[in-house]
Short mmCIF file of C-alpha atoms in Angstrom, two decimals:
data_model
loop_
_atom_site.label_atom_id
_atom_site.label_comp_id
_atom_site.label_asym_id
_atom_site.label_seq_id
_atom_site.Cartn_x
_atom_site.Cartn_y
_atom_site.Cartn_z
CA UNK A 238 0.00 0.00 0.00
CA UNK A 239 1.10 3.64 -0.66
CA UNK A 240 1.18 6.57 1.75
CA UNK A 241 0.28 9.59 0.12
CA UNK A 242 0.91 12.64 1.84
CA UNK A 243 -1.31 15.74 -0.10
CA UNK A 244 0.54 18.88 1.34
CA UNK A 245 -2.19 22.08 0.68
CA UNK A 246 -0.38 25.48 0.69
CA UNK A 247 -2.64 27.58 -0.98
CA UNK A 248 -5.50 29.11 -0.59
CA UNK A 249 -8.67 27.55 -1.67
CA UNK A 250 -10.43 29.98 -3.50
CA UNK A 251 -9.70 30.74 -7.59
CA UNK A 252 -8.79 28.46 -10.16
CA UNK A 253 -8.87 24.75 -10.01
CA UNK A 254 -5.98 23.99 -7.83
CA UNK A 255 -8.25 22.72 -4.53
CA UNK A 256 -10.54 20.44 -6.93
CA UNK A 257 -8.03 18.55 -9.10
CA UNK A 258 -5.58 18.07 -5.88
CA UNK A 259 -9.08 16.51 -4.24
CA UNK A 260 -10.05 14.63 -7.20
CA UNK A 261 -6.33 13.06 -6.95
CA UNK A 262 -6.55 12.36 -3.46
CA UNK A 263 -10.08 11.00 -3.97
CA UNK A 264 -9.13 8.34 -6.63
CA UNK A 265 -5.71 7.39 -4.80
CA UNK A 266 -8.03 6.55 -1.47
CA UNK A 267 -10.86 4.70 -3.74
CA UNK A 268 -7.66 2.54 -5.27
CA UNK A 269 -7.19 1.64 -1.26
CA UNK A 270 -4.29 3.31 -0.39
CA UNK A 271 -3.44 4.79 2.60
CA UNK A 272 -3.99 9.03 1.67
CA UNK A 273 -4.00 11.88 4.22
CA UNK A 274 -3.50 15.69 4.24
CA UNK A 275 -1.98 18.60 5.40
CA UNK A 276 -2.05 22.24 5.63
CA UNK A 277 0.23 24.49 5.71
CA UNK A 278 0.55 28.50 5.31
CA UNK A 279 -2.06 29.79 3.43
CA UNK A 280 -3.34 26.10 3.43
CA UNK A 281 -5.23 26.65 6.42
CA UNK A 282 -7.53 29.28 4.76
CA UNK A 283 -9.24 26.38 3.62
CA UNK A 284 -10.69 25.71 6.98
CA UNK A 285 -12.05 29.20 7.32
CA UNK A 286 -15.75 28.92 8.39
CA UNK A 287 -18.20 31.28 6.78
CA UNK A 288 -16.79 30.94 2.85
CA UNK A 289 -19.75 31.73 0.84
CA UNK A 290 -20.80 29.86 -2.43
CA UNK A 291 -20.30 33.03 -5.35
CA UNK A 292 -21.11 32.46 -9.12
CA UNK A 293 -17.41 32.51 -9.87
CA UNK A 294 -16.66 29.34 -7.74
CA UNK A 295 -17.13 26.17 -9.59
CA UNK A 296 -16.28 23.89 -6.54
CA UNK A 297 -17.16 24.92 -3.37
CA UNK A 298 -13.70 23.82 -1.28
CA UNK A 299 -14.82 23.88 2.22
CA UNK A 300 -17.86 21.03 1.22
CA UNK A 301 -15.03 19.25 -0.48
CA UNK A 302 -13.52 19.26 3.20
CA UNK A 303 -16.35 18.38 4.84
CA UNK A 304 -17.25 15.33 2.74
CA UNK A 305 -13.86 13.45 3.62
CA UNK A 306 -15.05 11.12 6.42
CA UNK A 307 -17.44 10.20 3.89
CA UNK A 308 -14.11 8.62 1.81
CA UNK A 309 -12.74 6.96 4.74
CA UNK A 310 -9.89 9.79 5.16
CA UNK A 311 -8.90 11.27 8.28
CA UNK A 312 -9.19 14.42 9.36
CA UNK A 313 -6.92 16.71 7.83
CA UNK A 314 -3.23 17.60 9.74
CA UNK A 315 -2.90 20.95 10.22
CA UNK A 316 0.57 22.91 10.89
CA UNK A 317 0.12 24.64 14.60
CA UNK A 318 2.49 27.58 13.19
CA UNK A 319 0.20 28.55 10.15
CA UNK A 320 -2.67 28.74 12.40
CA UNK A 321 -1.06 30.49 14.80
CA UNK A 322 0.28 33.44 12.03
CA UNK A 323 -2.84 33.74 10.99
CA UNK A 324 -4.95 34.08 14.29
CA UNK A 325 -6.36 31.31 14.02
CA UNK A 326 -6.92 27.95 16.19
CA UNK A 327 -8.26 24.57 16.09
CA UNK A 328 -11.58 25.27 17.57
CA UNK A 329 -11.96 28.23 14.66
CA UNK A 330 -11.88 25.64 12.29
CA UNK A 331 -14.69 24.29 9.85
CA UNK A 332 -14.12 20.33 10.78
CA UNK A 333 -12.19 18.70 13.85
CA UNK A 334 -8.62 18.52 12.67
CA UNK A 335 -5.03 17.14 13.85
CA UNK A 336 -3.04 19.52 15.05
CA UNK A 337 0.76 19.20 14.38
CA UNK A 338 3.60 21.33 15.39
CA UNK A 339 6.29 22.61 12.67
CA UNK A 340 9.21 20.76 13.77
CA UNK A 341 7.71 17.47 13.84
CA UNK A 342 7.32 17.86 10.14
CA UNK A 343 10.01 16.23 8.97
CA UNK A 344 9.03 13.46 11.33
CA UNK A 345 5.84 13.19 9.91
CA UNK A 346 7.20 12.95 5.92
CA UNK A 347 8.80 9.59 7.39
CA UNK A 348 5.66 8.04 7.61
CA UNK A 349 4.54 8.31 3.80
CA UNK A 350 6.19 7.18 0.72
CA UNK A 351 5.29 9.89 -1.74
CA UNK A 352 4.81 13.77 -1.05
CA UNK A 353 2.29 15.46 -3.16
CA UNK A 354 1.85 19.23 -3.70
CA UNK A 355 -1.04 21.44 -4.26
CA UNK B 46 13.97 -6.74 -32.32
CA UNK B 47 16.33 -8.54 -30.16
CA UNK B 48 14.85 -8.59 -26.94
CA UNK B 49 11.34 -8.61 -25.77
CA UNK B 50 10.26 -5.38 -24.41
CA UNK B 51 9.54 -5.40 -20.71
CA UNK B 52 8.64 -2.68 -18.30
CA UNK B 53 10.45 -4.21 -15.72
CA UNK B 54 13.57 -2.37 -14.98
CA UNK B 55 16.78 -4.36 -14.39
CA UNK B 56 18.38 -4.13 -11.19
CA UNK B 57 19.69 -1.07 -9.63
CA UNK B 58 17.26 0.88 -12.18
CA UNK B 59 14.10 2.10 -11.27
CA UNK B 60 10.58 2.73 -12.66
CA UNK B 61 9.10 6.48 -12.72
CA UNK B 62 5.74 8.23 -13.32
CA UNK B 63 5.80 12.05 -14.34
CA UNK B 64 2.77 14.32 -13.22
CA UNK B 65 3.05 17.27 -15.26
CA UNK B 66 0.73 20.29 -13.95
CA UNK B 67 1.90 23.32 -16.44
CA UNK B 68 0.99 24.10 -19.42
CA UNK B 69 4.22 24.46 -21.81
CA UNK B 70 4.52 27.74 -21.72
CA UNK B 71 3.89 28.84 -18.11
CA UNK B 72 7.20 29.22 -16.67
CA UNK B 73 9.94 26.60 -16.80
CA UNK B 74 8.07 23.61 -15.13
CA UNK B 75 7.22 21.91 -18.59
CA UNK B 76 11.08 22.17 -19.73
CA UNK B 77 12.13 20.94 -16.17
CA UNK B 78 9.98 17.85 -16.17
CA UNK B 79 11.06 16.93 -20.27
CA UNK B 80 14.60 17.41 -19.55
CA UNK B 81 14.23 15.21 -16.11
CA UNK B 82 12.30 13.04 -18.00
CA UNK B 83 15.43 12.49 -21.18
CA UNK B 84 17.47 11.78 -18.28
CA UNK B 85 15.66 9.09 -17.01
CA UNK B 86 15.50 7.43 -19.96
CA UNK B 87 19.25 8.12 -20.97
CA UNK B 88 20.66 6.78 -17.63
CA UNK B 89 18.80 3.43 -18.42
CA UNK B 90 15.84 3.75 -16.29
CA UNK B 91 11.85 2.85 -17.02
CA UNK B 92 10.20 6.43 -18.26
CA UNK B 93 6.31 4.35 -17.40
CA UNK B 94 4.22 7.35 -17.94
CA UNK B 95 4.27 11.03 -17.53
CA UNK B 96 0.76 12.23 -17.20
CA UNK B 97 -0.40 15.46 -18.18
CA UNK B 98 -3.14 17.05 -15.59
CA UNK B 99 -4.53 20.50 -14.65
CA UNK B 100 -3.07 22.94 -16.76
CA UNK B 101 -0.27 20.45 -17.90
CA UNK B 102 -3.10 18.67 -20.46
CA UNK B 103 -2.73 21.70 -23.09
CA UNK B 104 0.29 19.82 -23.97
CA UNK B 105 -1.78 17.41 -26.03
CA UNK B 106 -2.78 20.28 -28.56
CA UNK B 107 -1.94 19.02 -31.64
CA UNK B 108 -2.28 22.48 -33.39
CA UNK B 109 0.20 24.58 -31.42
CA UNK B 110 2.45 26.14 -34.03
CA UNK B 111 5.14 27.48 -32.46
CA UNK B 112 7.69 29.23 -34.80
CA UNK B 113 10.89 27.28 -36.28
CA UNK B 114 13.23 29.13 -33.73
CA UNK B 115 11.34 28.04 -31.11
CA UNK B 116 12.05 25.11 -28.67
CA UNK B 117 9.31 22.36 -30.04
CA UNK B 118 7.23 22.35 -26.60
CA UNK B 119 4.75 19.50 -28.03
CA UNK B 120 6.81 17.36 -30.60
CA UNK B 121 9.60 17.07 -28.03
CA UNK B 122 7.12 14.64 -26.06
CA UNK B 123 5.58 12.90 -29.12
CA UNK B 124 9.16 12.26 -30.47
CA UNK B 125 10.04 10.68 -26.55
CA UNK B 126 6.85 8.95 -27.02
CA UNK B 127 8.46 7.50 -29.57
CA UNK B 128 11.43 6.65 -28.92
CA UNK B 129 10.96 5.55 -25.49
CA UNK B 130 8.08 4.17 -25.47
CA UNK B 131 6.86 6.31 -22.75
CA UNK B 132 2.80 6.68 -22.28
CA UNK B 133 1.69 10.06 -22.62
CA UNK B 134 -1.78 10.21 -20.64
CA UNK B 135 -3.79 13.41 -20.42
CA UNK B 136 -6.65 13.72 -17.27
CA UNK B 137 -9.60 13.37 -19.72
CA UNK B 138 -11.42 15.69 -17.10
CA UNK B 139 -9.05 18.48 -16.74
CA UNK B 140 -9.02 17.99 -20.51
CA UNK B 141 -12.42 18.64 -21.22
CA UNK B 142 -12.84 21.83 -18.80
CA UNK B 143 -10.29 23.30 -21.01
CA UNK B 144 -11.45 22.39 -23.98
CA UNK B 145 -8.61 20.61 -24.91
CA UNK B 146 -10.40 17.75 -25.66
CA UNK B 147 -13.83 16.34 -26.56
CA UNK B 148 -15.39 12.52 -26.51
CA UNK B 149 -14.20 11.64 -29.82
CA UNK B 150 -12.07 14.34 -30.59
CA UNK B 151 -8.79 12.15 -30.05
CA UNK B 152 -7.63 12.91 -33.88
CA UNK B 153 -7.10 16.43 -32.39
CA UNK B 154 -4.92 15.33 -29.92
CA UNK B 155 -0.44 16.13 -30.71
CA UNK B 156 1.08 12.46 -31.44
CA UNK B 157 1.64 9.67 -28.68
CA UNK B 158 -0.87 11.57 -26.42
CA UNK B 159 -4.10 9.70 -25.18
CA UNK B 160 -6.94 10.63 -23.06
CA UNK B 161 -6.96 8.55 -19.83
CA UNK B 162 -8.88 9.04 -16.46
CA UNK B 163 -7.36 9.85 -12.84
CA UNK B 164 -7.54 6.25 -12.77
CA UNK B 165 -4.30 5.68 -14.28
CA UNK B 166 -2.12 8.24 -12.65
CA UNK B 167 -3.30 6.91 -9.40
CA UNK B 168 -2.34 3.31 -10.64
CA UNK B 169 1.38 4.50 -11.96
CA UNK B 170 1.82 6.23 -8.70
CA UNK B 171 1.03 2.91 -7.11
CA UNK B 172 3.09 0.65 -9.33
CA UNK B 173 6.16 2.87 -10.20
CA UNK B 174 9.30 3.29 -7.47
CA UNK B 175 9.25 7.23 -7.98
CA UNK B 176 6.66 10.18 -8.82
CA UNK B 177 7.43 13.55 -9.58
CA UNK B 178 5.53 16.57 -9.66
CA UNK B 179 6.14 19.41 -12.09
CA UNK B 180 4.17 22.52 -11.99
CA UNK C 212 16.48 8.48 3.69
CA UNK C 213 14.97 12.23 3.80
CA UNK C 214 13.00 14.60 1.45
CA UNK C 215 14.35 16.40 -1.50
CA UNK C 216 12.80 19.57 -1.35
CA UNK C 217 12.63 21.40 -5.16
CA UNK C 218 12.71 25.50 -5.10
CA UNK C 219 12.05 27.42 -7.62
CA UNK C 220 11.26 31.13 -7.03
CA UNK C 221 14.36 33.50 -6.73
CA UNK C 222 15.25 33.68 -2.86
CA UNK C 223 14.51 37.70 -3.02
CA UNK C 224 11.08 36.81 -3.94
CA UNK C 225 7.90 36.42 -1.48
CA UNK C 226 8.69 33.58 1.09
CA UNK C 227 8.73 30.61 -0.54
CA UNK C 228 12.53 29.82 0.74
CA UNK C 229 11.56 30.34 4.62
CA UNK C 230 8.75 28.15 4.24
CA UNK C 231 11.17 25.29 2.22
CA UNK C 232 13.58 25.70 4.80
CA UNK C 233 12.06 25.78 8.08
CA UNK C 234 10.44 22.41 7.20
CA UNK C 235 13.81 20.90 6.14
CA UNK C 236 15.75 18.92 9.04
CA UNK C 237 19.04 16.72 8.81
CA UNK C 238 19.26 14.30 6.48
CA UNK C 239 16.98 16.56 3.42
CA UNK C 240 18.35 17.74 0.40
CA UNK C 241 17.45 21.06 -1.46
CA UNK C 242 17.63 21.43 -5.06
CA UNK C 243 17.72 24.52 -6.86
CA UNK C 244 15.95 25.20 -9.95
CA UNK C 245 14.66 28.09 -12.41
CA UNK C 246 15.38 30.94 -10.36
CA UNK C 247 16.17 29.54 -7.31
CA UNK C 248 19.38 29.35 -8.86
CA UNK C 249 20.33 32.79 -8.26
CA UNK C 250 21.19 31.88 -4.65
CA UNK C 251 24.18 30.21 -5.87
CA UNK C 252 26.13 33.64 -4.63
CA UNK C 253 26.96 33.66 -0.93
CA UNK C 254 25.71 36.70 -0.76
CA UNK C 255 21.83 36.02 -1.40
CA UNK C 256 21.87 32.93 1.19
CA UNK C 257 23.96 34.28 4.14
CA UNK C 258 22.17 33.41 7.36
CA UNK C 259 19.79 30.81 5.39
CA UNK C 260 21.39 28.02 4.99
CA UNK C 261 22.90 27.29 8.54
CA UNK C 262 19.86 24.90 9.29
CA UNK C 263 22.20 21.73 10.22
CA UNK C 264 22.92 18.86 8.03
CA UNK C 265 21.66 19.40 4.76
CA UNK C 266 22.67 18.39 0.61
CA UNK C 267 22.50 21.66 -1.67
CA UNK C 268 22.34 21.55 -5.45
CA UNK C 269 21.23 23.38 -8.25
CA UNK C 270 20.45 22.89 -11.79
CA UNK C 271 23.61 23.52 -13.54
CA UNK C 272 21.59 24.26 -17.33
CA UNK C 273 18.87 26.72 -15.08
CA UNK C 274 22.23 28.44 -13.68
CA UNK C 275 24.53 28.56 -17.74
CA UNK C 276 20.32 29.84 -18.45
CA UNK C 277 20.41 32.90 -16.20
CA UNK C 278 24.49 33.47 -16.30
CA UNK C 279 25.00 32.91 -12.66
CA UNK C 280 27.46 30.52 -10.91
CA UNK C 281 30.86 31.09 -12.60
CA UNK C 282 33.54 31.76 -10.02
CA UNK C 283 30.70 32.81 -7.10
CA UNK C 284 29.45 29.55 -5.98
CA UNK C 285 29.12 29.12 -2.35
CA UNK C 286 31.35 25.66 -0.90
CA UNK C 287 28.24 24.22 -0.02
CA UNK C 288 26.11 24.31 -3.29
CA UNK C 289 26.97 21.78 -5.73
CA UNK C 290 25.87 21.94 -9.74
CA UNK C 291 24.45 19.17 -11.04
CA UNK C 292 22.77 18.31 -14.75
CA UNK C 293 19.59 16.45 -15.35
CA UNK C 294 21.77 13.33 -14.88
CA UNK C 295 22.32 13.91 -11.29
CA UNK C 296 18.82 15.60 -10.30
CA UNK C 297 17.76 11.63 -11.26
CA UNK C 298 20.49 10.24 -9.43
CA UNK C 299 19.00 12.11 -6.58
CA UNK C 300 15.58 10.60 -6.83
CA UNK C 301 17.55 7.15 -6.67
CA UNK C 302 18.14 8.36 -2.77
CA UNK C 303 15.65 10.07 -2.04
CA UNK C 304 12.52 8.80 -2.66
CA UNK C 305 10.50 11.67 -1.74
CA UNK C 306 9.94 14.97 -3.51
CA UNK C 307 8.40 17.71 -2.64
CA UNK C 308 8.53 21.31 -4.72
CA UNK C 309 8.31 24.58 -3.46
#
């Protein structure tokens, strides 16, 4: 089985970026393997509560979020330093998430076998 | 043909998938991933498939005419295509919200490129020893 | 073995680098491509790169590209073709671009 690590940096609104890095993840968990995610910098934006549905959306990210349990996936990692820059915290968050700490990062990538970028 | 071509890399070599995400001419991630993926193939290792998705499936335009003087951003892949052997997939859904491509408008499509689903870039990344990500 | 972490943007622009290297530890490698490669003069990385234990490279063709690298290359960046950014991937099996 692999472990597939999707890393989100950006921030979840314009262009297709959040959607085709879901879509990805999506298909990689529905072939069985083991697939998680993290955020990091502006990565955490996704989270925000209150994102509205406008006309110029195509995908609304944060349902995209929501519906993950619904895969079998585990709540999202989320880097305690990006929240933190950003005022933000776990309980500010759209879905429960794990919380993980900067320099445990590294740590972490030794658990998966491929990296995968937003 | 002497040998029977196999996809199995001998030992010591290893098997890659290429996920390109640019389009050819947005910045230098297109040229990075062809001239990683020459390399592969000239140091002996298995080029499996490099698979075109998000922006990366305009490279399966087959009417881009760039200008003599200009690096051939398409051919170059058709002409590893074929002379690797490597599988050029495009995301057949990223390829249709650009309008890149259409149910049966393969003929459209730049030579050695094929329409494939997500389905196959999540099976190379399962069966190949390395992925990489341009764009 | 670690990650091979892949910048690309100049070091001078936004904060791509910081975020690269503060999730780097002992063991990683960095690889410098496009304009990344303009960090090949001391100058541009002093007080970046003392983060431990860790492999620097850059694209030697991205550096010839963008004239940099003859005669101001830092001790600890080493040029390397196509040839060895796969020889890389034979060690570390992880990627990740910036």
């Amino acid at each position: 089985m692999m472990r597939c690590l999707f890393v989100f940096r950006y921030g979840p609104v314009g262009g297709s970026r959040a959607q085709e890095t879901f879509d990805l993840m999506l298909t990689l968990a529905a072939f069985d393997q083991k697939v998680e995610s993290l955020l990091l910098d502006d990565g955490v934006l996704h989270l925000l509560p209150g994102q509205q549905v406008q006309d110029l959306a195509w995908c609304h990210v944060p349902a995209l979020w929501q519906e993950l349990e619904l895969y079998g996936i585990e709540p999202p990692l989320v880097e305690h330093e990006s929240l933190l820059e950003r005022g933000l915290d776990r309980s500010s968050l759209l879905i429960p998430v794990r919380v993980v700490q900067r320099d445990t990062l590294p740590e972490l990538f030794e658990n998966f076998d491929r990296l995968m970028g937003d | 043909m002497n040998k029977l071509k196999t996809n199995t890399p001998p030992d010591g070599f290893l098997k890659y998938t290429l996920q390109v995400n640019a389009s050819p001419y947005q910045g230098e991630s297109a040229d990075l991933a062809f001239g990683f993926a020459n390399a592969v193939v000239a140091k002996g290792h298995v080029l499996h498939r490099v698979f075109f998705y998000r922006d990366g499936v305009y490279h399966a335009l087959g009417e881009l005419l760039p200008s003599e003087e200009e690096v051939a951003k398409i051919s170059r892949w058709s002409k590893l295509a074929e002379t690797s052997g490597v599988d050029l997939g495009i995301c057949s859904a990223a390829a249709q919200r650009r309008g890149v491509w259409a149910p049966g408008g393969e003929s459209r499509l730049a030579q050695g490129f094929r329409v494939a689903g997500l389905a196959l870039l999540a099976e190379s990344i399962i069966e190949t020893d390395r992925l990489l990500v341009f764009g | 073995m670690g990650v091979l972490h892949v910048i690309r943007r100049s070091p001078t622009e936004g904060k791509a680098w910081d975020r690269c290297l503060e999730r780097m530890a002992a063991g990683d490698a960095l690889l410098l491509v496009a304009d990344a490669v303009y960090a090949v003069g001391e100058k541009l990385v002093n007080g970046r790169v003392g983060i431990g234990e860790i492999q620097i490279y850059a694209l030697l063709p991205d550096m010839l590209a963008r004239g940099v690298g003859q005669g101001e290359l830092g001790p600890w960046v080493r040029p390397i073709g196509f040839d060895g950014f796969v020889d890389l991937t034979l060690v570390y099996e992880r990627v990740l671009t910036w």
